[in-house]
mmCIF file of C-alpha atoms and ligand atoms in Angstrom:
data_model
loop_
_atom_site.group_PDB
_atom_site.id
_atom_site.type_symbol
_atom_site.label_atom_id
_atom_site.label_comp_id
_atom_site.label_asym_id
_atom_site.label_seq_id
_atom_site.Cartn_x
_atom_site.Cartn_y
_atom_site.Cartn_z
ATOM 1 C CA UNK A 1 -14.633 1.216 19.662
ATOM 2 C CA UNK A 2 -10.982 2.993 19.361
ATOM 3 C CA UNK A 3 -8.356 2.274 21.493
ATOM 4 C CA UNK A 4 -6.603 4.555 23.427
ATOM 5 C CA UNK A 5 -3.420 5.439 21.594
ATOM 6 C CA UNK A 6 -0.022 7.327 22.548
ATOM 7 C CA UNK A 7 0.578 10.863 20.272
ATOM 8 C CA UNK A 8 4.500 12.546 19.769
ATOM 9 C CA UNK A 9 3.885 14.044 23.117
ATOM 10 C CA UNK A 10 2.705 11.107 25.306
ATOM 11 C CA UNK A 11 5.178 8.807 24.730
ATOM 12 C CA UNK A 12 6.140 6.509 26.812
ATOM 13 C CA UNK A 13 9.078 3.820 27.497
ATOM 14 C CA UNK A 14 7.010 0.351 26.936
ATOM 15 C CA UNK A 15 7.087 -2.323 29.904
ATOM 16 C CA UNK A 16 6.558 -5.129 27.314
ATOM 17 C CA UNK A 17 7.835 -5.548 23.626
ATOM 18 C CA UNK A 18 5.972 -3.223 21.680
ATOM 19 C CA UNK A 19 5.207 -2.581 18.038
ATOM 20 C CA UNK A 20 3.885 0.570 16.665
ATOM 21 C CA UNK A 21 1.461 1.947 14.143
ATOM 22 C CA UNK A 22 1.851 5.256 13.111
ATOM 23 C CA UNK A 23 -0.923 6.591 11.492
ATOM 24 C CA UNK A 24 -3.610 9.280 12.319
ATOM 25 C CA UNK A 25 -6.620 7.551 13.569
ATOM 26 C CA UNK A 26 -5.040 4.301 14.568
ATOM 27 C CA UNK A 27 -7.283 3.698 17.704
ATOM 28 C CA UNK A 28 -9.403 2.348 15.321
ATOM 29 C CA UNK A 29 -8.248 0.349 12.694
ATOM 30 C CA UNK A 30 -9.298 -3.440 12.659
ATOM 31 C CA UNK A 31 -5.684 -4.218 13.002
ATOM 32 C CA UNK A 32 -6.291 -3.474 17.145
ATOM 33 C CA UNK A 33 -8.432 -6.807 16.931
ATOM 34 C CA UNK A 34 -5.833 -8.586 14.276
ATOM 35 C CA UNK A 35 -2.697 -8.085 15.481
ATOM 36 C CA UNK A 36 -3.099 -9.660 19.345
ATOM 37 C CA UNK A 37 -4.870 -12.605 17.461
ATOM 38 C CA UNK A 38 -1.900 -12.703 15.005
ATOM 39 C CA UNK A 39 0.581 -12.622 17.745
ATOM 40 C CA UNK A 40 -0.697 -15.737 19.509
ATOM 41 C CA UNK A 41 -0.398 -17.422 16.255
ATOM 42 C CA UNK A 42 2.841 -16.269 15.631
ATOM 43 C CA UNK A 43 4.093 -16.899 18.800
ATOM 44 C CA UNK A 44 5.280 -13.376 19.264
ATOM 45 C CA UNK A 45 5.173 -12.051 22.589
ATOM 46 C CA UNK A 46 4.389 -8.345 21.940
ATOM 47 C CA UNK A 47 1.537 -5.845 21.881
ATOM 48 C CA UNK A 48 0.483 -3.534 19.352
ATOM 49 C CA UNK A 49 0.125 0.391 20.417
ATOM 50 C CA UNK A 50 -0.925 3.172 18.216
ATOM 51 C CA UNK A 51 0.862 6.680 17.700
ATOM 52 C CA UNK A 52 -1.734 9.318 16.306
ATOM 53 C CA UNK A 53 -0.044 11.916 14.517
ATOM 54 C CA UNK A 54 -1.946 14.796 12.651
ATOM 55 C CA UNK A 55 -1.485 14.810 8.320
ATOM 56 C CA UNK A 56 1.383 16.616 7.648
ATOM 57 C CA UNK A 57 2.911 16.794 11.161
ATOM 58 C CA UNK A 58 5.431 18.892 12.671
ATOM 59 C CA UNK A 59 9.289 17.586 11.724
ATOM 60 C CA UNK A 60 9.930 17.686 15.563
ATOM 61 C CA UNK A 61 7.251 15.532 15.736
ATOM 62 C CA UNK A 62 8.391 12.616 12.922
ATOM 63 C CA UNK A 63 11.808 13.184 14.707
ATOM 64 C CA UNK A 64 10.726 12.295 18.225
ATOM 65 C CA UNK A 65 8.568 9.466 16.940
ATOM 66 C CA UNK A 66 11.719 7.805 15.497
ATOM 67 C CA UNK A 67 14.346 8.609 18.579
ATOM 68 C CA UNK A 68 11.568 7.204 20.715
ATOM 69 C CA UNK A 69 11.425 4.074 19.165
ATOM 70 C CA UNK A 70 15.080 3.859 18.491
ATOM 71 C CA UNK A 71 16.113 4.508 22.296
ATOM 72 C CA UNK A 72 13.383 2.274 23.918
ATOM 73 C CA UNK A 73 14.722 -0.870 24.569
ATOM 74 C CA UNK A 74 11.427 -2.698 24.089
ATOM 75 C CA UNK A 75 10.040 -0.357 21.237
ATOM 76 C CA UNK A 76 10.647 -3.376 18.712
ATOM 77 C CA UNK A 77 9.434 -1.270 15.441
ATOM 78 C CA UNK A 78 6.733 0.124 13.566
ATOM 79 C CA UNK A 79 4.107 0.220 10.514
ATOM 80 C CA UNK A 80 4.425 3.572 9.471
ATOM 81 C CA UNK A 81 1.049 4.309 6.788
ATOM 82 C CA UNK A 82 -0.467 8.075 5.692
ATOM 83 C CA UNK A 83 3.307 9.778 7.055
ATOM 84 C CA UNK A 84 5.343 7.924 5.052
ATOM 85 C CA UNK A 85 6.738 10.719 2.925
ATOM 86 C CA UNK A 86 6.895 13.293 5.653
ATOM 87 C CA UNK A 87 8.086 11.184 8.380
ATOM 88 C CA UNK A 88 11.046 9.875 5.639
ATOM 89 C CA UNK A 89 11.664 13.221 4.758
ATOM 90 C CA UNK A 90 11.781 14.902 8.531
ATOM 91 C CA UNK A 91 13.948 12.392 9.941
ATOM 92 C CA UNK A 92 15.628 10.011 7.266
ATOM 93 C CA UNK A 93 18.563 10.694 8.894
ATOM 94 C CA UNK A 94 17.793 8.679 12.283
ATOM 95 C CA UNK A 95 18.140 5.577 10.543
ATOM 96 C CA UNK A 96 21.696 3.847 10.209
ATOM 97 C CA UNK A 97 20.374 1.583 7.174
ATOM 98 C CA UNK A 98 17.640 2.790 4.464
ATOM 99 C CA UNK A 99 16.809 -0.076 2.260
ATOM 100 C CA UNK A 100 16.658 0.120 -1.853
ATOM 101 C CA UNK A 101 12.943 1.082 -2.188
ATOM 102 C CA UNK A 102 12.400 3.661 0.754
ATOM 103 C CA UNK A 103 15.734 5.356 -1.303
ATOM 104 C CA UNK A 104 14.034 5.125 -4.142
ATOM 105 C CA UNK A 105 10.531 5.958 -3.329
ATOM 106 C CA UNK A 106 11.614 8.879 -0.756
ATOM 107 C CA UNK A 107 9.668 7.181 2.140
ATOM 108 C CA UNK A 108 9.386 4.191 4.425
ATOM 109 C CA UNK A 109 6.517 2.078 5.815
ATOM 110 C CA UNK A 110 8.632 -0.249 8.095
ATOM 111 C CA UNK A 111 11.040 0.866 11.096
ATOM 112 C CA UNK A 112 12.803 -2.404 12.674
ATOM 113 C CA UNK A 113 15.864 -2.672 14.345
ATOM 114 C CA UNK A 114 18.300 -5.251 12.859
ATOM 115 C CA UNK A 115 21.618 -5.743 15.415
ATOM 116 C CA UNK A 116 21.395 -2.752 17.849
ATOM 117 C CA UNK A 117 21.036 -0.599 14.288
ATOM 118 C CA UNK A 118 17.594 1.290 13.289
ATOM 119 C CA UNK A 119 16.756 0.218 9.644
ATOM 120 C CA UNK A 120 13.822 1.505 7.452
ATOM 121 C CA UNK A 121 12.262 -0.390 4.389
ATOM 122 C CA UNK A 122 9.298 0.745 1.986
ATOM 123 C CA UNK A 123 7.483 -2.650 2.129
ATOM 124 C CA UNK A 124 4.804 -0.996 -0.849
ATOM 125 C CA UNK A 125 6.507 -2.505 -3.554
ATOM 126 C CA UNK A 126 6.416 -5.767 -1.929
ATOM 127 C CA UNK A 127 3.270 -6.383 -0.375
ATOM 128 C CA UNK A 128 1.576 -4.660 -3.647
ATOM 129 C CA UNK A 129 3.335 -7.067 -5.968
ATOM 130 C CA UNK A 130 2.160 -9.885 -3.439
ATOM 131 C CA UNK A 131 -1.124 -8.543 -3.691
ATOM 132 C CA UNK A 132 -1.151 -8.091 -7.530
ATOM 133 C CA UNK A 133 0.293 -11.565 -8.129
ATOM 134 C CA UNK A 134 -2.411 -13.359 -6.100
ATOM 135 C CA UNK A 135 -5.192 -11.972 -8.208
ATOM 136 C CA UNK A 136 -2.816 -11.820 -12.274
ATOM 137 C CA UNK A 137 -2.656 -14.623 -14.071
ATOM 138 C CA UNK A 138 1.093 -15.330 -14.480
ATOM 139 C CA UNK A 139 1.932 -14.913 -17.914
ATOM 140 C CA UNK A 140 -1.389 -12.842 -18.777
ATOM 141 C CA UNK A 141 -0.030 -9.745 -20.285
ATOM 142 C CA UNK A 142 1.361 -11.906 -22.710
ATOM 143 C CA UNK A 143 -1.876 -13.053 -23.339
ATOM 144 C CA UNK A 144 -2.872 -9.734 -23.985
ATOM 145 C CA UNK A 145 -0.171 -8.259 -25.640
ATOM 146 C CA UNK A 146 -1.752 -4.873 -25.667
ATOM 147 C CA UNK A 147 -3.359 -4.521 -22.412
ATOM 148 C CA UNK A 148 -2.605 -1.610 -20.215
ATOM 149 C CA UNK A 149 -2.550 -0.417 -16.359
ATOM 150 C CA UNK A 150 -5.115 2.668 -15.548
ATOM 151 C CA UNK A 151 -4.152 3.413 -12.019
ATOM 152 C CA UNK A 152 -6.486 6.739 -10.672
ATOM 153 C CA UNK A 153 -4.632 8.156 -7.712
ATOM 154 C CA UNK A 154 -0.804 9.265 -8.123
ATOM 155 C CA UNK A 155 -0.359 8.657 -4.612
ATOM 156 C CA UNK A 156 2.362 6.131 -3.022
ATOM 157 C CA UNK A 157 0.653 3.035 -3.960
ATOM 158 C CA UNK A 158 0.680 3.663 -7.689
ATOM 159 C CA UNK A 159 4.243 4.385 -7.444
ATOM 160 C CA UNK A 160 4.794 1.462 -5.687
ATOM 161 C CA UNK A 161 2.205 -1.033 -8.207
ATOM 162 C CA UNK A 162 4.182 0.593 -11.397
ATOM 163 C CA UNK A 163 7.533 -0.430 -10.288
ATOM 164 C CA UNK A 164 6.418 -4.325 -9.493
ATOM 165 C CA UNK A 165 4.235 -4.357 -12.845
ATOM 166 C CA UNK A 166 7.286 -2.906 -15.265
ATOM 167 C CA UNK A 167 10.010 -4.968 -14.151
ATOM 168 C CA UNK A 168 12.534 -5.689 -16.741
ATOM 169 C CA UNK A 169 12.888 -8.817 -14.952
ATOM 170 C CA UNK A 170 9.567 -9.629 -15.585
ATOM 171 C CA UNK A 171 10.198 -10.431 -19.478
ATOM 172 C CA UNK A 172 7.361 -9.873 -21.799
ATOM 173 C CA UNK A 173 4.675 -10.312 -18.741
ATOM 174 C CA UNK A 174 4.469 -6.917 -18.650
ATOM 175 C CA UNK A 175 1.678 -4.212 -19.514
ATOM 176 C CA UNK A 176 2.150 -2.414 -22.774
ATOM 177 C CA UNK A 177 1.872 1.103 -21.117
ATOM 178 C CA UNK A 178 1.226 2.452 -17.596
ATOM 179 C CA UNK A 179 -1.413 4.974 -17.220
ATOM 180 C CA UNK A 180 -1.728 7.074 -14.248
ATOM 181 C CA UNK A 181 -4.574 9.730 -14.018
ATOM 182 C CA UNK A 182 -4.464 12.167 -10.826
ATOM 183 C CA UNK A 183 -7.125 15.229 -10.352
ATOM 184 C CA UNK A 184 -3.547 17.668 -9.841
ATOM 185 C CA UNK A 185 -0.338 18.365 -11.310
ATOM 186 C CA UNK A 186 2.060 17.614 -8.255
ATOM 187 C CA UNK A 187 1.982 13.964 -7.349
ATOM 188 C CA UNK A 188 2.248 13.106 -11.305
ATOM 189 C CA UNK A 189 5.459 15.153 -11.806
ATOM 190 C CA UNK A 190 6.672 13.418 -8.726
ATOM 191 C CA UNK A 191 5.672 9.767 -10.415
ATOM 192 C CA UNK A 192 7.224 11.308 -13.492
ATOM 193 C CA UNK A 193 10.554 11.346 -11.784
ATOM 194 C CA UNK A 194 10.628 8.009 -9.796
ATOM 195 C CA UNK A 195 9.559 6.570 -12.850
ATOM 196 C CA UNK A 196 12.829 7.950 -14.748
ATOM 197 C CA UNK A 197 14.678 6.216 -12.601
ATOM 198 C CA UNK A 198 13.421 2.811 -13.277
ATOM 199 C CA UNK A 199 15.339 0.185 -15.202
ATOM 200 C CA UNK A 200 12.611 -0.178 -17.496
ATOM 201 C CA UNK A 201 11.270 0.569 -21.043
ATOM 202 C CA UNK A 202 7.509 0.313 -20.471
ATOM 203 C CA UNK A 203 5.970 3.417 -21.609
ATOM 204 C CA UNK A 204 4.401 5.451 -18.625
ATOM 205 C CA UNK A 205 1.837 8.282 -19.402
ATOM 206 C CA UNK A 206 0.417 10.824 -16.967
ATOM 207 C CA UNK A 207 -2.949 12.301 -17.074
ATOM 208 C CA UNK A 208 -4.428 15.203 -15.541
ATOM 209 C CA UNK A 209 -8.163 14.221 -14.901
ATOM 210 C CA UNK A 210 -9.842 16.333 -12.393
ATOM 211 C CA UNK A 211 -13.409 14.867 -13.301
ATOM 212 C CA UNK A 212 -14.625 11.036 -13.022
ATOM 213 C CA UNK A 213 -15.985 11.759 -16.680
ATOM 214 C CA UNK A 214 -12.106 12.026 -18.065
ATOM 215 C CA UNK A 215 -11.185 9.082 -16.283
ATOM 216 C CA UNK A 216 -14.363 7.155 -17.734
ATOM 217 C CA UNK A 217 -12.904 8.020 -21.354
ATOM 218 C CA UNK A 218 -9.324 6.698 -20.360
ATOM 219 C CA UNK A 219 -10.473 3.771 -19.132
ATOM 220 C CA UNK A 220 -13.418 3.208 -21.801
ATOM 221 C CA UNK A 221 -10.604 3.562 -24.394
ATOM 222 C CA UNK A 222 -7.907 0.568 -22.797
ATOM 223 C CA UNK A 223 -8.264 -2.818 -25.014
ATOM 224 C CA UNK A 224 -9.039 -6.468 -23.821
ATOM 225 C CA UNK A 225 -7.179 -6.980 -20.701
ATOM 226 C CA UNK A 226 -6.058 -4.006 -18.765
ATOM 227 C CA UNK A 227 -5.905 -3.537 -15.513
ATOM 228 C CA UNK A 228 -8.042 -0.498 -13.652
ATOM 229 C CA UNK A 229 -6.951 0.616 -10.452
ATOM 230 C CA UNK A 230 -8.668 2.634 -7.396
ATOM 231 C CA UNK A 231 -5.451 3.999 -5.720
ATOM 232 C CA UNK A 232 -7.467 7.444 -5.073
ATOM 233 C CA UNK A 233 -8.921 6.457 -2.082
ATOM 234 C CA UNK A 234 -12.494 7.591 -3.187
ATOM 235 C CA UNK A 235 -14.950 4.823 -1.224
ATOM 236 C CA UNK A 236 -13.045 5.088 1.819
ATOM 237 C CA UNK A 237 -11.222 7.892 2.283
ATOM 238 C CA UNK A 238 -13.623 10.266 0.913
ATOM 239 C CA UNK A 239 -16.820 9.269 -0.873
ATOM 240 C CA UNK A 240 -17.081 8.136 -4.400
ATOM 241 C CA UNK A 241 -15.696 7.028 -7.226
ATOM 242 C CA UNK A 242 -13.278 8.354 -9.714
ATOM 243 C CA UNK A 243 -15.710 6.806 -12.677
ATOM 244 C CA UNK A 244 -19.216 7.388 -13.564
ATOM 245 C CA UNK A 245 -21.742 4.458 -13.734
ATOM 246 C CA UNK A 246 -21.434 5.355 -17.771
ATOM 247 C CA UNK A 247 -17.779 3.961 -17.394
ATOM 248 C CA UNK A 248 -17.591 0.918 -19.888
ATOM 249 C CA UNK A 249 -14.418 -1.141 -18.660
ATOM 250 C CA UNK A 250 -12.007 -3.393 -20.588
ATOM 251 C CA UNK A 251 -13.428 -6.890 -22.397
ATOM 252 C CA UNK A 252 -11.485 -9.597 -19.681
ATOM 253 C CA UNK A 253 -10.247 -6.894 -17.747
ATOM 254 C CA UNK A 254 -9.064 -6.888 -14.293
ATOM 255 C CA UNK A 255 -10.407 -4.337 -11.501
ATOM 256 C CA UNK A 256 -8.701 -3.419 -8.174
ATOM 257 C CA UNK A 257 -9.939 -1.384 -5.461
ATOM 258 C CA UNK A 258 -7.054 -0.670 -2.769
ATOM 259 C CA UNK A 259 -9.512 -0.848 -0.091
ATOM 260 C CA UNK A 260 -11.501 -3.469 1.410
ATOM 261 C CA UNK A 261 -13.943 -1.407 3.664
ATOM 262 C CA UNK A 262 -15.854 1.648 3.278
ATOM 263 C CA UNK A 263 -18.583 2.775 0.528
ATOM 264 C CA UNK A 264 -17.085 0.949 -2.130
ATOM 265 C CA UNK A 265 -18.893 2.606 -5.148
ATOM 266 C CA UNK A 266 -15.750 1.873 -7.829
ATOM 267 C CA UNK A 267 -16.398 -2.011 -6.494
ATOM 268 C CA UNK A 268 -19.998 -1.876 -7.302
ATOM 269 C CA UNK A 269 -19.332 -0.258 -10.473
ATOM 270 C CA UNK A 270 -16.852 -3.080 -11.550
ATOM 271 C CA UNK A 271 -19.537 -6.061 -10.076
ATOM 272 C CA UNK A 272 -22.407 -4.666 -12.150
ATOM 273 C CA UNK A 273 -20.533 -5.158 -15.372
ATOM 274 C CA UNK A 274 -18.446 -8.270 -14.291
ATOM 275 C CA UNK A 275 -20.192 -10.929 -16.034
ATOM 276 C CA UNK A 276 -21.310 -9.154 -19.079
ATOM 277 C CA UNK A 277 -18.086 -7.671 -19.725
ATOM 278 C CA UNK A 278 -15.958 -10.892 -18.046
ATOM 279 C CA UNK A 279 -14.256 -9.134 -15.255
ATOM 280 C CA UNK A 280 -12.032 -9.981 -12.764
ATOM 281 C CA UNK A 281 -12.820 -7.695 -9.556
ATOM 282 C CA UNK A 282 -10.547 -7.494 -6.169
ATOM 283 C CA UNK A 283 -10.475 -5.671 -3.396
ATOM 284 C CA UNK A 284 -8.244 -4.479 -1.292
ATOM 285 C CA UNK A 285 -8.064 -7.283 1.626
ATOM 286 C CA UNK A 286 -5.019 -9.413 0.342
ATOM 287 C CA UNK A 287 -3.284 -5.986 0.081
ATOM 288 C CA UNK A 288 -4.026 -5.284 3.745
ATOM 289 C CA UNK A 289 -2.930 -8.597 4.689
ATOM 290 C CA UNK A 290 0.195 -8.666 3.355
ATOM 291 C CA UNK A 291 1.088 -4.799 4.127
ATOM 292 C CA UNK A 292 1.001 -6.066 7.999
ATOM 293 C CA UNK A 293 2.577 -9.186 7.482
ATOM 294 C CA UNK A 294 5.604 -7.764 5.553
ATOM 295 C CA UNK A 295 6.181 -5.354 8.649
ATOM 296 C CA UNK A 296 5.847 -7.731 11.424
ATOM 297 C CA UNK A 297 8.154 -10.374 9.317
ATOM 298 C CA UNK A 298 10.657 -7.664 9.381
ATOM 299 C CA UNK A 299 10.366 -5.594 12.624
ATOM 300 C CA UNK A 300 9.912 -9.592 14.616
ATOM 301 C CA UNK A 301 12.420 -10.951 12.101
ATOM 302 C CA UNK A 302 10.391 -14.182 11.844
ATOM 303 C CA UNK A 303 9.332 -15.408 7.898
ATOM 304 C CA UNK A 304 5.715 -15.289 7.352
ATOM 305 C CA UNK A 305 4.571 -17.421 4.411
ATOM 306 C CA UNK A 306 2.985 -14.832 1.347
ATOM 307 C CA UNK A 307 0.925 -17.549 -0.192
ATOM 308 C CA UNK A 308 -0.534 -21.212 0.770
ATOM 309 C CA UNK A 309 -2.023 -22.644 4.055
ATOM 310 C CA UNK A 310 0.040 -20.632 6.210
ATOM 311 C CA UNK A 311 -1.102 -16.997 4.985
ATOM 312 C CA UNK A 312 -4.667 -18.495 4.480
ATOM 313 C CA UNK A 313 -4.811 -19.169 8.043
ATOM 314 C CA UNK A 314 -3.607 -15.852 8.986
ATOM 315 C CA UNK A 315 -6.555 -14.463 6.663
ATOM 316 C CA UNK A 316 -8.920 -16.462 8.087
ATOM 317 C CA UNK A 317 -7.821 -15.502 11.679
ATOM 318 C CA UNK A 318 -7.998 -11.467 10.532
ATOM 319 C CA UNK A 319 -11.516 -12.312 8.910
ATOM 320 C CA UNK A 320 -12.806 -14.219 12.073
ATOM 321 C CA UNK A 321 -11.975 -10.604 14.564
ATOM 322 C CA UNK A 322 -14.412 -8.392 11.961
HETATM 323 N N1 NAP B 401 -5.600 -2.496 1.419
HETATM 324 C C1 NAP B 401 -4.517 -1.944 1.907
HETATM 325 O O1 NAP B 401 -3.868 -2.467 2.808
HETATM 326 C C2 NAP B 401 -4.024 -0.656 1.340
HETATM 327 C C3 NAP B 401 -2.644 -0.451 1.216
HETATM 328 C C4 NAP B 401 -2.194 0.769 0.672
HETATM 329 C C5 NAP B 401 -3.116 1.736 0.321
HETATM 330 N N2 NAP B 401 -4.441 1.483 0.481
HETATM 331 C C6 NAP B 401 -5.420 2.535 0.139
HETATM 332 O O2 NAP B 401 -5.204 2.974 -1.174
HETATM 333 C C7 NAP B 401 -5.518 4.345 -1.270
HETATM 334 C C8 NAP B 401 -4.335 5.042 -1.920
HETATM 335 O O3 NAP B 401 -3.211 4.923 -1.068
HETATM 336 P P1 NAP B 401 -1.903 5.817 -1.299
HETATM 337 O O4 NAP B 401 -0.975 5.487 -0.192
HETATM 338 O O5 NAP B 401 -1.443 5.707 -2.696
HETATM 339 O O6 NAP B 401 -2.544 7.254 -1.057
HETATM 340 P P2 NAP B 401 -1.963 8.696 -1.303
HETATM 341 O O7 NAP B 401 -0.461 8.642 -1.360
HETATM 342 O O8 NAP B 401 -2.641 9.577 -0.336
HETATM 343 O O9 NAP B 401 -2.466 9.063 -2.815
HETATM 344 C C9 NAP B 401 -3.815 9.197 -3.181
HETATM 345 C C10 NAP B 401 -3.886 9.844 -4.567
HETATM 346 O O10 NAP B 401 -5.242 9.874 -4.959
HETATM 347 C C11 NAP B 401 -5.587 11.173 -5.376
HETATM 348 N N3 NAP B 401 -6.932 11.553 -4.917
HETATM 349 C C12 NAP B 401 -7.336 11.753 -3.651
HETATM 350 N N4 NAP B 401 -8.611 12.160 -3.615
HETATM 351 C C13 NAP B 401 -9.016 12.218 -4.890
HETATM 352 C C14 NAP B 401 -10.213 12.607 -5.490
HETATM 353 N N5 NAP B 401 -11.253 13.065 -4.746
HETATM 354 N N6 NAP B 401 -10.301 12.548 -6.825
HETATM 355 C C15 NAP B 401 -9.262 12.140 -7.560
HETATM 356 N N7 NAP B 401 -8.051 11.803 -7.035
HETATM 357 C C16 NAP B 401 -7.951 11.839 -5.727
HETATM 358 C C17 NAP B 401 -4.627 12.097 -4.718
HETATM 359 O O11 NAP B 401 -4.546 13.233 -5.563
HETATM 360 P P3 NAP B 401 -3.749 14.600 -5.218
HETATM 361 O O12 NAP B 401 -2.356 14.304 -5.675
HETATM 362 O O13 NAP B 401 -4.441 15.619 -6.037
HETATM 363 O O14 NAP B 401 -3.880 14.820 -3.738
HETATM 364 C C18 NAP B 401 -3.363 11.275 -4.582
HETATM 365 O O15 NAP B 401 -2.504 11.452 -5.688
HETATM 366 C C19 NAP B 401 -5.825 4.831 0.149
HETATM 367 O O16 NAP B 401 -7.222 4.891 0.327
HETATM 368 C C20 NAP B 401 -5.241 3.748 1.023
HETATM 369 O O17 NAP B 401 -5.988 3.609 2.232
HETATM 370 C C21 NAP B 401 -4.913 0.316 0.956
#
């Protein structure tokens, strides 16, 4: 059952420490039952409130959001998902610190305040490379020399998996190329241009594929190895998949759908060809966890382990309020 949640015009000065979710249905997401179970774990002494905003909202809107939050004394911070690009974009200038990535990535998933100053961090890059990390081998794209990423979905979690996965700093672990396929032109000429300003020499292709048949040839045609992606939303968002059941995918190749609830057709896809074709299959529940837990670290300024008993309990506790 939702929650009742605040909107840009209902806002109002919170009587205890507060932390925000700005989303668009956030009355209810499963993070209503997580976070107050999280919290007494934690030890944080704060409540969780949602602020529904339509897509695409008004730049008054974004703006009052983000002078709300910064002027309430108890208004500790936010998770900021589905307006992270237009909320970055309408009121960027709010913040007195913007951190490398949000720069970078021209939006923000995290407000926190830091020393009486309002900061903003995209916390993709992290909690995707947390996520990725917990399910890669390390050292298995040198195994597989010429394994590549097919990520379906130019949206801002491919931008954010392609900058962990082609790190120079990552040596020769690295894919040999980075695929992205997108059913439209804009989001891939936007990729295009974070990508050119990566420190990196890992190829990067773009693919306009408006039909799941185009992106069953890409993927059909990947060697031993590569990594498929879901970042399309298809399952959840909007039913489907972005394959066909014809879709053949890689010998020892890894699968990742981004979400972890929802008609997961591209999930069922991947399991009925997992042990024939030797798959590794994830969803997208690690992601979730460690999206939220990157946040609250930041916004509560507290360390919470990525990895080990410590995050496994906080999994557990998530899993035990579904
Ligand atoms: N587990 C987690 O905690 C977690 C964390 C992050 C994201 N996610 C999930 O991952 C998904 C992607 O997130 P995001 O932030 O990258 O989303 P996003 O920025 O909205 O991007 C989604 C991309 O997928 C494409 N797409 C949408 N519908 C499609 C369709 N019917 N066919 C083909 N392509 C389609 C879009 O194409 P256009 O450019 O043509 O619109 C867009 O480029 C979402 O469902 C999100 O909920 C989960």
């Amino acid at each position: 059952m939702a929650v009742p949640t605040f909107t840009a015009a209902t806002l109002a000065p919170a009587p205890t420490p507060t932390f925000y979710f700005i989303g668009v249905t956030t009355g209810s997401s499963s993070i209503q039952r997580v976070f107050p179970a999280w919290a007494e774990h934690l030890g944080l002494d704060a409540v969780l409130k949602g602020i529904d905003l339509p897509l695409h909202a008004p730049a008054a809107d974004y703006r009052r959001v983000v002078q709300f939050i910064r002027d309430d004394p108890l208004s500790m911070g936010a998770l900021v998902t589905t307006h992270k690009i237009d909320l970055y974009q309408a009121a960027g200038d709010l913040f007195d610190e913007v951190d490398y990535f949000a720069r970078l990535m021209g939006e923000t998933s995290c407000i926190s305040k830091r020393d009486g100053r309002l900061v903003c961090h995209a916390k993709d890059p992290i909690s995707s490379g947390l996520a990725l990390d917990s399910f890669i081998p390390a050292g298995h794209w040198q195994r597989y020399p010429e394994a590549t990423v097919v990520s379906m979905g130019a949206g801002g979690s491919t931008i954010a998996i392609s900058w962990h996965l082609t790190q120079v700093a990552r040596g020769a672990d690295r894919p040999a190329r980075f695929i992205t396929a997108n059913r439209s032109q804009p989001r891939l000429d936007h990729l295009r241009q974070v990508h050119a300003q990566l420190d990196t020499d890992t190829p990067f292709d773009y693919v306009l594929n408006p039909s799941p048949e185009g992106n069953d040839a890409v993927v059909g045609a990947q060697p031993a190895g590569s990594l498929v992606i879901n970042a399309t939303g298809l399952g959840k968002d909007a039913p489907g998949s972005p394959l066909t059941d014809a879709v053949q995918f890689p010998v020892d190749g890894l699968v990742w759908e981004l979400n972890y609830r929802g008609d997961l057709i591209f999930l069922e896809q991947a399991r009925a060809q997992q042990a024939a074709r030797h798959l590794t299959v994830e969803d997208g529940w690690v992601y979730f966890l460690h999206g939220w837990t990157q946040v609250i670290g930041e916004v509560f300024h507290i360390d919470i382990p990525t990895a080990g008993p410590g995050f496994e309990a906080l999994s557990q506790i998530a899993r035990n309020t579904r």
